[in-house]
XYZ file of C-alpha atoms in Angstrom:
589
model
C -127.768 124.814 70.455
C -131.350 125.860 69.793
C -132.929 128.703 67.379
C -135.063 131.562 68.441
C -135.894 133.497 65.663
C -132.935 134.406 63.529
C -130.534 134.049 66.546
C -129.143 131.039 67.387
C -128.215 130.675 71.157
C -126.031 128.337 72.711
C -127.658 128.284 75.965
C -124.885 126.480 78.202
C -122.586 129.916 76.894
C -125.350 131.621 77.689
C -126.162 130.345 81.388
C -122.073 130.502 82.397
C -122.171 133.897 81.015
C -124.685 134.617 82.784
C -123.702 132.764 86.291
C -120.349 134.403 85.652
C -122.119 138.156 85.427
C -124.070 137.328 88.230
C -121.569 136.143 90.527
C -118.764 139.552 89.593
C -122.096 141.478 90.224
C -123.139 139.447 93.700
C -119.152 139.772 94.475
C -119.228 143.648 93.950
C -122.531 144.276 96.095
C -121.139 142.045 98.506
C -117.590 143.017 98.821
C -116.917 146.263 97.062
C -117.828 148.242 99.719
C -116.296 146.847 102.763
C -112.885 146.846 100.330
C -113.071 150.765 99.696
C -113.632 151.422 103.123
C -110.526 149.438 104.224
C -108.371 150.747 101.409
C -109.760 154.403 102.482
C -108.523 153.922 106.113
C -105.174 151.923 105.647
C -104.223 154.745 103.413
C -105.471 157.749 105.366
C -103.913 156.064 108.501
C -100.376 155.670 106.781
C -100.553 159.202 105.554
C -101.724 160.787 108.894
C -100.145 158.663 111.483
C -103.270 157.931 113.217
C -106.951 156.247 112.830
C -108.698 157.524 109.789
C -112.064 155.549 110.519
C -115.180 155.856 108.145
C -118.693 154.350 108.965
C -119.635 153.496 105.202
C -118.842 153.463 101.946
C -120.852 152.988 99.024
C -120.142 152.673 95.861
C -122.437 152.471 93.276
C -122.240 151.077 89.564
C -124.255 153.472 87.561
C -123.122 155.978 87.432
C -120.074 155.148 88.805
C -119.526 156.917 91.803
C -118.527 156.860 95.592
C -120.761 157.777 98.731
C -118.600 158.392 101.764
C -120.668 158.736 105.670
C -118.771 159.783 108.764
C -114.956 160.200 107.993
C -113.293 160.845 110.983
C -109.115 161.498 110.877
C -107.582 161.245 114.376
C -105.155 164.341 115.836
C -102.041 162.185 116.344
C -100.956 164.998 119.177
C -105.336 164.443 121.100
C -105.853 160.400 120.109
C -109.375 161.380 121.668
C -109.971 164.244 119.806
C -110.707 164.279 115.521
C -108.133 166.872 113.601
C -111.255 167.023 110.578
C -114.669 165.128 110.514
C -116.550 164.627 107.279
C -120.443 163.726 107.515
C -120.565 162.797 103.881
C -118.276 162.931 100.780
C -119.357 161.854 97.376
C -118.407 162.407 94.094
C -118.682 160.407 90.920
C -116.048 159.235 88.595
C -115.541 159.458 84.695
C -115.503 155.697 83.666
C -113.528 156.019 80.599
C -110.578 157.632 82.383
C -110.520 154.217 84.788
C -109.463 152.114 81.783
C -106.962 154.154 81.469
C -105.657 153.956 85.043
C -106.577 157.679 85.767
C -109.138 158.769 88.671
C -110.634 161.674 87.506
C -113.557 163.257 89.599
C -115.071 166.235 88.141
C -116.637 167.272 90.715
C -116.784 166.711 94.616
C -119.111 167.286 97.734
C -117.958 167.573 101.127
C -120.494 168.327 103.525
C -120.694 168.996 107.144
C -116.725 169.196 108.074
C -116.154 170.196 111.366
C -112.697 170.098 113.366
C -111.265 169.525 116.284
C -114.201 167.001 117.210
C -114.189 164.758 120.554
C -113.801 160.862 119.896
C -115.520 158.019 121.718
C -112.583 156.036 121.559
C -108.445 156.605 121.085
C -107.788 156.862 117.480
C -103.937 156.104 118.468
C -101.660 154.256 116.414
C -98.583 154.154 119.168
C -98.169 155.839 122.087
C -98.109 159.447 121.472
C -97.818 159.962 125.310
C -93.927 161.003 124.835
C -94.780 162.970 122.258
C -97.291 164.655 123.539
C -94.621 165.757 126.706
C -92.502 167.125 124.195
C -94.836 169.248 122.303
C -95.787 170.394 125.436
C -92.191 171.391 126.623
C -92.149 173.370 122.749
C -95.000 175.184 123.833
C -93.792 176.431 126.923
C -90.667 177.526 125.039
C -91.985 179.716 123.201
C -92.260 182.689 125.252
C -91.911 182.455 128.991
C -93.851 185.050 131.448
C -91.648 187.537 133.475
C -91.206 186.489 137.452
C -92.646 189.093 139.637
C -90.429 186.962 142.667
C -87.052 188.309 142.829
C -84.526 186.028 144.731
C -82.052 187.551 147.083
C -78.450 188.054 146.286
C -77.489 185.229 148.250
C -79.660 182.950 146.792
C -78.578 184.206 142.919
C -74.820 183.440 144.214
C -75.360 180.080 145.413
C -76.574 178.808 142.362
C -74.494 180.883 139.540
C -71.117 180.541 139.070
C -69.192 184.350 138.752
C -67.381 184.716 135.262
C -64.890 186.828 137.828
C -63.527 184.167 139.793
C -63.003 181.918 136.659
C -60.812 184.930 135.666
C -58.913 184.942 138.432
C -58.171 181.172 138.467
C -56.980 181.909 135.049
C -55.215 185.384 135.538
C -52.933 182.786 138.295
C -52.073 179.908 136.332
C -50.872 182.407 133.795
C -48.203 184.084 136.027
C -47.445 180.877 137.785
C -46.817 179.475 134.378
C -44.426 183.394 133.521
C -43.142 182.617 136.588
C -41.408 179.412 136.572
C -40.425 180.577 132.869
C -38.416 183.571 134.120
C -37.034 181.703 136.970
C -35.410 178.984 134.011
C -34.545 182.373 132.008
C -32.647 184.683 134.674
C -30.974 181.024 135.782
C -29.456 181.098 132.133
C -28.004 184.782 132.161
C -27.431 184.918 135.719
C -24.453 182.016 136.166
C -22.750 183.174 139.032
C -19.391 180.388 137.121
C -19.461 182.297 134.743
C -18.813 185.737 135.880
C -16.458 184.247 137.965
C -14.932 183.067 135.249
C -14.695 186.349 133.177
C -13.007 187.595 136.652
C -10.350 185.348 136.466
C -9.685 185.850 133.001
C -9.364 189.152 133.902
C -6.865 188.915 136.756
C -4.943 186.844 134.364
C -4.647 189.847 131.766
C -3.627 192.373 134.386
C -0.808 189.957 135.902
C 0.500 189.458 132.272
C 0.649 193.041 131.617
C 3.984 193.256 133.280
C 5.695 190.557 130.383
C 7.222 193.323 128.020
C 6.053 194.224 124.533
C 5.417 190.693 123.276
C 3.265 189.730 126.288
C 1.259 193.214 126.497
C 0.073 192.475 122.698
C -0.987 189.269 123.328
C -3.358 190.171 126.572
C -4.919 193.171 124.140
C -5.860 190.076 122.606
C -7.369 188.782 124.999
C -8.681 191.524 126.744
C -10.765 192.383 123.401
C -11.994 188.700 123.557
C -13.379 189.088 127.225
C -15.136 192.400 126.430
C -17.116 191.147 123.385
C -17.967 188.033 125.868
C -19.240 190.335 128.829
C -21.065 192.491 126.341
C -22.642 189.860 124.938
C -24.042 188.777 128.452
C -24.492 192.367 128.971
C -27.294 192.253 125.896
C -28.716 189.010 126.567
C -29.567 190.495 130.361
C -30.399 193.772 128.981
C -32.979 192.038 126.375
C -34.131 190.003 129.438
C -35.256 193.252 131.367
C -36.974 193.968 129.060
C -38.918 191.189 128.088
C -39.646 190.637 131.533
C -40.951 194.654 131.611
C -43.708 193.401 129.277
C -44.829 190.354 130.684
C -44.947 192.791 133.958
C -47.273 194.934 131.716
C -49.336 192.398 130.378
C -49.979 190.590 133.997
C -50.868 193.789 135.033
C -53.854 194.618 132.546
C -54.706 190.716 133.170
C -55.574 192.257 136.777
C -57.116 194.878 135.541
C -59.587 192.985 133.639
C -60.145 190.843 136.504
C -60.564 194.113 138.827
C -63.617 194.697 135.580
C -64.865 191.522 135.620
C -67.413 191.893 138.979
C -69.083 194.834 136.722
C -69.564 192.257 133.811
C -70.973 189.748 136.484
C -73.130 192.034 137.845
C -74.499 193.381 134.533
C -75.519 189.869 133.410
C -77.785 189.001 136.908
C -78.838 192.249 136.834
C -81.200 191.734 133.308
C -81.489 187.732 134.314
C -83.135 188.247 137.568
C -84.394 191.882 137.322
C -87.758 192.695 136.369
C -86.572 195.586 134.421
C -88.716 198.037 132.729
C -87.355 196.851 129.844
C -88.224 193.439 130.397
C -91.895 194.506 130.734
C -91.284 195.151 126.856
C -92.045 191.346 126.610
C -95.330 191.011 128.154
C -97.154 190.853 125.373
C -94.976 187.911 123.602
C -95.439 186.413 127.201
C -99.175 186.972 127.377
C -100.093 185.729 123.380
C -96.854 184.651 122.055
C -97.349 180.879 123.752
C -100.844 180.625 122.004
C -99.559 182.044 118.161
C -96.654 179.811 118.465
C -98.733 176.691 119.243
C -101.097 177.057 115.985
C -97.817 178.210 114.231
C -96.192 174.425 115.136
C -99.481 173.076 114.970
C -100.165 174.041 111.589
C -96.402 173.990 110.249
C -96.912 170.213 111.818
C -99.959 169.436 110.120
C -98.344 171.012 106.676
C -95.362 168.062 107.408
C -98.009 165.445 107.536
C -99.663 165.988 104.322
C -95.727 166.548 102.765
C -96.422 162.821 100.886
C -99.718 163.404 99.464
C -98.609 166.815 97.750
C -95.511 165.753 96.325
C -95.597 164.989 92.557
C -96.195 161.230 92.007
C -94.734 162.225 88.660
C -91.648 163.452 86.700
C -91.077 166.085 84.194
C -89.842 165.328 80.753
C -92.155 163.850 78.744
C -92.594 160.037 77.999
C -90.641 157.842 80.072
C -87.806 156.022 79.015
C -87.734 152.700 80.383
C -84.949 150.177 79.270
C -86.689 146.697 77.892
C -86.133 143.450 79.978
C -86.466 140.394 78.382
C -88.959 138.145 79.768
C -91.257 140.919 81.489
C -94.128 143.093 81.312
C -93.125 147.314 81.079
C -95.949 149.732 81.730
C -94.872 152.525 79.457
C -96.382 156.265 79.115
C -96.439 157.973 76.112
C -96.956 161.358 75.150
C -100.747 162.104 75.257
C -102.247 164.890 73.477
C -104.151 166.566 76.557
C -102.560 164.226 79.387
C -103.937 163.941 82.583
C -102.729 163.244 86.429
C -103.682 159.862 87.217
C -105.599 161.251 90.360
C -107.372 164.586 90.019
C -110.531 166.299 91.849
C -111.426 169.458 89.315
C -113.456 170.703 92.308
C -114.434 169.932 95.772
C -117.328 171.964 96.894
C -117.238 172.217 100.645
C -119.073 173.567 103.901
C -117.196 173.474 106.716
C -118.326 173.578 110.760
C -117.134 175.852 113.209
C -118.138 177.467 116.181
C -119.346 180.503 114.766
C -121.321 179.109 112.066
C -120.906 177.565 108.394
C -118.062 178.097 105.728
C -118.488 177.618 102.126
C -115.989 177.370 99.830
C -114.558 175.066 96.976
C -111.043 173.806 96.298
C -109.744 173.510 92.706
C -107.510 171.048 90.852
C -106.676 168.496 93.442
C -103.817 166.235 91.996
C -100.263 165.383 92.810
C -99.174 165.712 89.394
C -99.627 169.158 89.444
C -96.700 169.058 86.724
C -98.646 167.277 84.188
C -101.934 169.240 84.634
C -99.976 172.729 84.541
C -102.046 174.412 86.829
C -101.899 174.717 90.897
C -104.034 173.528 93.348
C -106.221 176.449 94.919
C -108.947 176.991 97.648
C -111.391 180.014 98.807
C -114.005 179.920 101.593
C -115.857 182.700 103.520
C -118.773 183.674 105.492
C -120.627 186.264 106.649
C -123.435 187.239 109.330
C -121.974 184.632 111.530
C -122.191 184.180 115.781
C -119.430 185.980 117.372
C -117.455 186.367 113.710
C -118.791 189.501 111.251
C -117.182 187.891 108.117
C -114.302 185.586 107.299
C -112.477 184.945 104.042
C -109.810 182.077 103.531
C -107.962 181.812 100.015
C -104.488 180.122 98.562
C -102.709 178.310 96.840
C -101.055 174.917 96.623
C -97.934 175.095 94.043
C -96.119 172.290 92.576
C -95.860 173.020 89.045
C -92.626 173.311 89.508
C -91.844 170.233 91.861
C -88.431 171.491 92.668
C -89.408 175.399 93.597
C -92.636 174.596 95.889
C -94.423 177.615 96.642
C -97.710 177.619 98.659
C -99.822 180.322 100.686
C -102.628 181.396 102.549
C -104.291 184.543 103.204
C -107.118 184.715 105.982
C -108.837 188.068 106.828
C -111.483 187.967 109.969
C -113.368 190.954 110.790
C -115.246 191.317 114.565
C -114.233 187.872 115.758
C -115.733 188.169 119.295
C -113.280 186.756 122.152
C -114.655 185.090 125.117
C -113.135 184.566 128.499
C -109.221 183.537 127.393
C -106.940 182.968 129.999
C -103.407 184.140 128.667
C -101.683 183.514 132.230
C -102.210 181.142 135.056
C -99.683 182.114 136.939
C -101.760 182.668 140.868
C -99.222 185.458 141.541
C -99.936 187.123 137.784
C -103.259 185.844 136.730
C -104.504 187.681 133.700
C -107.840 186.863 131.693
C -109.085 188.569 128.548
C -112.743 188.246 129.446
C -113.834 190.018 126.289
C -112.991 191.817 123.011
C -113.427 192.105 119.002
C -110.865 191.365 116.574
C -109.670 192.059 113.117
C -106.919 189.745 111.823
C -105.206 189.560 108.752
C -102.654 186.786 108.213
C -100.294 186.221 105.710
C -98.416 183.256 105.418
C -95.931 182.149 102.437
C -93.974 178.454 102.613
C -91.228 178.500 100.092
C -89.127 175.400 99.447
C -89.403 174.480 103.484
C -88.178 178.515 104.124
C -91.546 179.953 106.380
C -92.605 183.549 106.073
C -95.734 184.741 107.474
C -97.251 187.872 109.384
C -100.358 188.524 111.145
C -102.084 191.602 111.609
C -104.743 192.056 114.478
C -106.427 194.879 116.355
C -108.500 194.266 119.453
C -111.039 196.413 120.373
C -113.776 196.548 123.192
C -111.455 194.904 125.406
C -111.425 193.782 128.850
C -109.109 192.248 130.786
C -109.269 190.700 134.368
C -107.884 188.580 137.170
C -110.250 186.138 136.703
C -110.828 183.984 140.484
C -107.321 185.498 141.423
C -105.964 187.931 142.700
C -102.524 189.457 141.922
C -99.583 189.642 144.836
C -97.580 192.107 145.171
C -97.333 195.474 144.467
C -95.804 194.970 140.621
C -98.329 192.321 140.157
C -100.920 194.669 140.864
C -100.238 197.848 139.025
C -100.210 195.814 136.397
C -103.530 194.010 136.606
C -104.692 198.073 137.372
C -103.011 199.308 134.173
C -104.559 195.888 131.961
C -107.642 196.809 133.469
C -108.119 200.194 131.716
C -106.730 199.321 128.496
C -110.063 199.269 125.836
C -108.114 198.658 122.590
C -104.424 197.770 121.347
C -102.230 196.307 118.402
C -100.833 193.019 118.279
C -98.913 191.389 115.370
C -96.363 188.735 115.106
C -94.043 187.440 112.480
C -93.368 183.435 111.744
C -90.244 182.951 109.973
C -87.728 179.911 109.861
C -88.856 176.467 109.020
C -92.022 174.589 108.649
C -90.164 172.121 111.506
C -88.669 175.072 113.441
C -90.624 178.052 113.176
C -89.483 181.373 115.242
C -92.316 183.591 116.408
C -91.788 187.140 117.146
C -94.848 189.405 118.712
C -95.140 192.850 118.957
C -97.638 195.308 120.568
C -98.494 198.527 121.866
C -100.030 196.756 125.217
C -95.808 196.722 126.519
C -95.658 200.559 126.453
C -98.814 200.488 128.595
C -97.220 198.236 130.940
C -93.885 199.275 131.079
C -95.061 203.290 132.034
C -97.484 201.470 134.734
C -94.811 199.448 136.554
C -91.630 201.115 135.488
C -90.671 203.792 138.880
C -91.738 200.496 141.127
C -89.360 197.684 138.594
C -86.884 200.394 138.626
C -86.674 200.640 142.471
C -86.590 197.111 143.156
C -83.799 196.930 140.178
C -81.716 199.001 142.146
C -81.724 197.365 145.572
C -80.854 194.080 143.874
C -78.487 195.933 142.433
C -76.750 197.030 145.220
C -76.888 193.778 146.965
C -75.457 192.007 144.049
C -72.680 194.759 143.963
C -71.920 193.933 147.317
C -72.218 190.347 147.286
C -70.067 189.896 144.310
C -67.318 192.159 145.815
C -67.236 189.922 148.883
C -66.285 186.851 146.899
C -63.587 188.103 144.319
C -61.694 191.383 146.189
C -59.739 188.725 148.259
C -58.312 186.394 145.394
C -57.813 189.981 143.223
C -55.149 191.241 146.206
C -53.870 187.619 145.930
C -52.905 187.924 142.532
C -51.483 191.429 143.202
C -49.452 190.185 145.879
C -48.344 186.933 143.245
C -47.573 189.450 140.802
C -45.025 190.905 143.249
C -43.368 188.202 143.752
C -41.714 189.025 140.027
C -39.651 191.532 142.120
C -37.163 189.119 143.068
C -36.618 188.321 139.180
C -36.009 192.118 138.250
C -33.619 192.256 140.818
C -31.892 189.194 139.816
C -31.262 190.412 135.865
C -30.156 193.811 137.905
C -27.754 192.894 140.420
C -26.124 190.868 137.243
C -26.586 193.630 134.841
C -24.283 195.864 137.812
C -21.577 192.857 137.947
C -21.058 192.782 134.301
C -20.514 196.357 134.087
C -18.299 196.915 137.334
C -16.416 194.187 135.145
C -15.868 195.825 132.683
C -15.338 199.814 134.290
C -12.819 197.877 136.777
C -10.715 195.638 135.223
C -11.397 195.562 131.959
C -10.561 199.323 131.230
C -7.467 200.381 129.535
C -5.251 201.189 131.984
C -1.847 201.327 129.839
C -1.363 205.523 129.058
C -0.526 206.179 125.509
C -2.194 202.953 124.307
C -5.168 202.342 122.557
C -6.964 199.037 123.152
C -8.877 197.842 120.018
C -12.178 197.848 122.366
């Protein structure tokens, strides 16, 4: 220990302090930087699904703050193309608030963000190749472009099965079935032993008639007896005609709806393979419904990926409760006078890249404890006197105040957004390219607890539509390349509703009217000489098993005249021999 002045220094204290110092500062030079730009990527890759790469990080002691170069975040769905690409990021970060576990940045800058940038290399995790197929097949789903080709009425038969003959195979197990359950029935009431059994009771009575006074009593008796029993077989016949009238009824409006059934048939491959005027009411969904539902999934996807980082990372309720455990450590929170989010940007100043020039906005109140700060998270950017794009204004709002009623939305409002040379069909029998036109769009979008509501506004101007290197075949194809070709201006909108993970677009314009008065005497024409070849066709196959059942349903006959010729027996029976025949005397039946 030695003296300098007043002080007195122990100078080995002094020199590990000071190797100790030296060394946490040689370690953070060193290390610090290389560890925040791993961190950065292992966590952006989790959260995104694919490479989030940066070239450099600094970070810098005083003031404390973080310099970020180059961030590039894979498109899971384009491994060789960048969803977002940051040129620099930096912000600085309020010391105090670390020792208390909280990373609060008061302010941000983001500079130079461009999307949808190409990559020199795969930013893939896995193989998104089967993925990728089945986005694809989504896309196509969407909307599907009207076939100008219409197949012959041959060819639609060979591959559809007719509702009308599944009928009929129905319509004839049904009276098979009645059938063999009438044959059973008339068995029962028909027993030839037992009327001639009722006849020989009957001879029996008249031969015993002659026996005096006694005798004639006792066959009144008996002659009452075999009346009831014949007019009880009388009834059950009776009730069998007609039961057996009704199934007769109801067999024969079976064959009537079979006889319908060809028009029901014919109705349904009449609007499937028709090119109806009506159906030209869908050209429009056809034409930009693929491309609106693509950004809708594309966004609605991209709102799914960043699900985790806007949940709350916190509860409601105040202080946490936490139940003590012997032996270890509890990290408890307590009520703080003017508490904080443990992670929270106040505001991100950014200016953004695209093709028709720069975007400047800011974004407010970034946290996932939007709970604790009371307040949502919220974001504006426009420009103006950009290429190809008059003005542009972006605003909303990221709401999870209440954690358990999420409510976030987005307005966007582009005025004379110049389209270039968009091909909105590839079809080489129905090419169509918008070469050129001006838009105004106003969109609309509102996610409520997962429930999607959105609407988008446009109107197109200055437009011009072409062929592009093709040219159209046929005569349908061609009036309507003609009647595209002289439209200047029209409406389209669409509404988005459903879910974030299955959202269903509808699109609507003014363009189908156009399209539909253009083609509709030529679509009606061919419409009717499919029409009359399906009529024809359809006949052919189900008029011969229609008389079959007719001529099944005959074969009942036989069963009428079964319960009849028994229903005659009974009563001969009983107006022959079982009629009082005694003058003077009353029979008690």
């Amino acid at each position: 220990m030695k003296w300098i002045g007043a002080v007195r220094i122990r100078w080995p204290g002094l020199i590990a302090f000071v190797a100790v110092v030296g060394l946490g500062l040689a370690i953070w030079f060193l290390v610090i930087d290389g560890l925040v730009e791993r961190a950065i990527e292992a966590a952006g890759s989790k959260l995104v699904g694919a490479k989030v790469e940066l070239d450099h990080a600094d970070v810098s002691l005083i003031p404390l703050g973080i310099e970020l170069k180059r961030l590039q975040v894979t498109n899971p769905d384009q491994p060789m193309r960048n969803a977002v690409e940051i040129t620099r990021m930096a912000f600085g970060m309020e010391a105090l608030q670390l020792l208390r576990r909280k990373v609060i940045i008061d302010e941000m800058a983001i500079d130079g963000m461009q999307f949808n940038t190409q990559r020199q290399t795969s930013g893939a995790i896995v193989r998104r190749e089967e993925k990728k197929e089945e986005s694809k097949e989504g896309e196509d789903s969407f909307f599907a472009m009207p076939s100008l080709d219409l197949p012959s009425a041959k060819d639609i038969l060979a591959k559809e099965d007719l509702e009308s003959l599944k009928l009929v195979e129905t319509v004839r197990g049904e009276i098979d079935a009645g059938r063999e359950r009438w044959k059973q029935r008339v068995a029962q009431v028909s027993d030839k032993a037992k009327l001639d059994e009722y006849r020989r009771r009957a001879d029996e009575i008249r031969k015993s008639a002659k026996g005096g006074a006694e005798a004639l009593l006792g066959n009144v008796a008996e002659a009452a007896q075999l009346r009831k029993d014949v007019m009880a077989d009388l009834d059950q016949v009776k009730g069998a005609r007609e039961d057996l009238s009704k199934d007769l009824a109801a067999f024969k409006r079976r064959i009537d709806e079979v006889a319908a059934a060809p028009q029901a048939d014919l109705k349904r491959l009449r609007e499937k393979y028709s090119l109806t005027a009506g159906g030209m009411g869908n050209v429009a969904a056809a034409l930009f419904g693929g491309n609106i539902g693509y950004w809708a999934k594309t966004s609605a996807a991209w709102y799914e990926r960043l699900q985790p980082a806007l949940a709350s990372a916190g509860k409601t309720g105040g202080p946490e409760q936490v139940k003590p455990l012997r032996g270890k450590g509890i990290d408890v929170k307590f009520r703080e006078r003017q508490p904080l989010p443990d992670f929270l940007i106040r505001t991100a100043r950014v200016t953004a890249e695209i093709p028709a020039g720069t975007l400047k906005g800011e974004v407010l109140r970034i946290t996932p404890d939007q709970d604790i700060l009371g307040a949502p998270t919220t974001f504006e950017f426009a420009g103006d006197k950009l290429q190809q794009l008059r003005t542009v204004a972006l605003r909303g709002e990221i709401n999870r105040v209440r954690p358990d009623q999420p409510r976030d939305t987005v307005t966007l409002n582009a005025d004379g957004y110049g389209i270039q040379r968009a091909v909105l069909s590839d079809n080489p029998k129905w090419p169509v390219v918008l070469d050129g036109a001006k838009a105004d769009l106003d969109l609309k979008a509102v996610i409520a607890s997962g429930a999607l509501d959105a609407t988008i506004d446009s109107r197109l101007s200055g437009v011009h539509f072409s062929t592009g290197e093709h040219k159209p075949e046929g005569r349908v194809a061609e009036a309507i390349a003609s009647a595209l070709a002289d439209v200047q201006a029209f409406h389209l909108g669409a509404t988005v509703t459903g879910t974030t993970r299955n959202p269903d677009v509808k699109v609507t314009s003014d363009l189908d009217a156009v399209l539909k008065n253009a083609v509709g005497k030529m679509v009606s024409e061919q419409a009717a000489r499919l029409e009359a070849d399906l009529k024809a066709a359809i006949a052919e196959k189900v008029n011969g098993p229609l008389e079959d059942l007719k001529k099944q349903l005959a074969g009942y006959g036989e069963l009428g005249q079964a319960l009849a010729s028994r229903s005659d027996a009974l009563n001969k029976l009983l107006s022959e021999q079982l009629a009082p025949k005694i003058k003077g005397l009353k029979l008690p039946f």
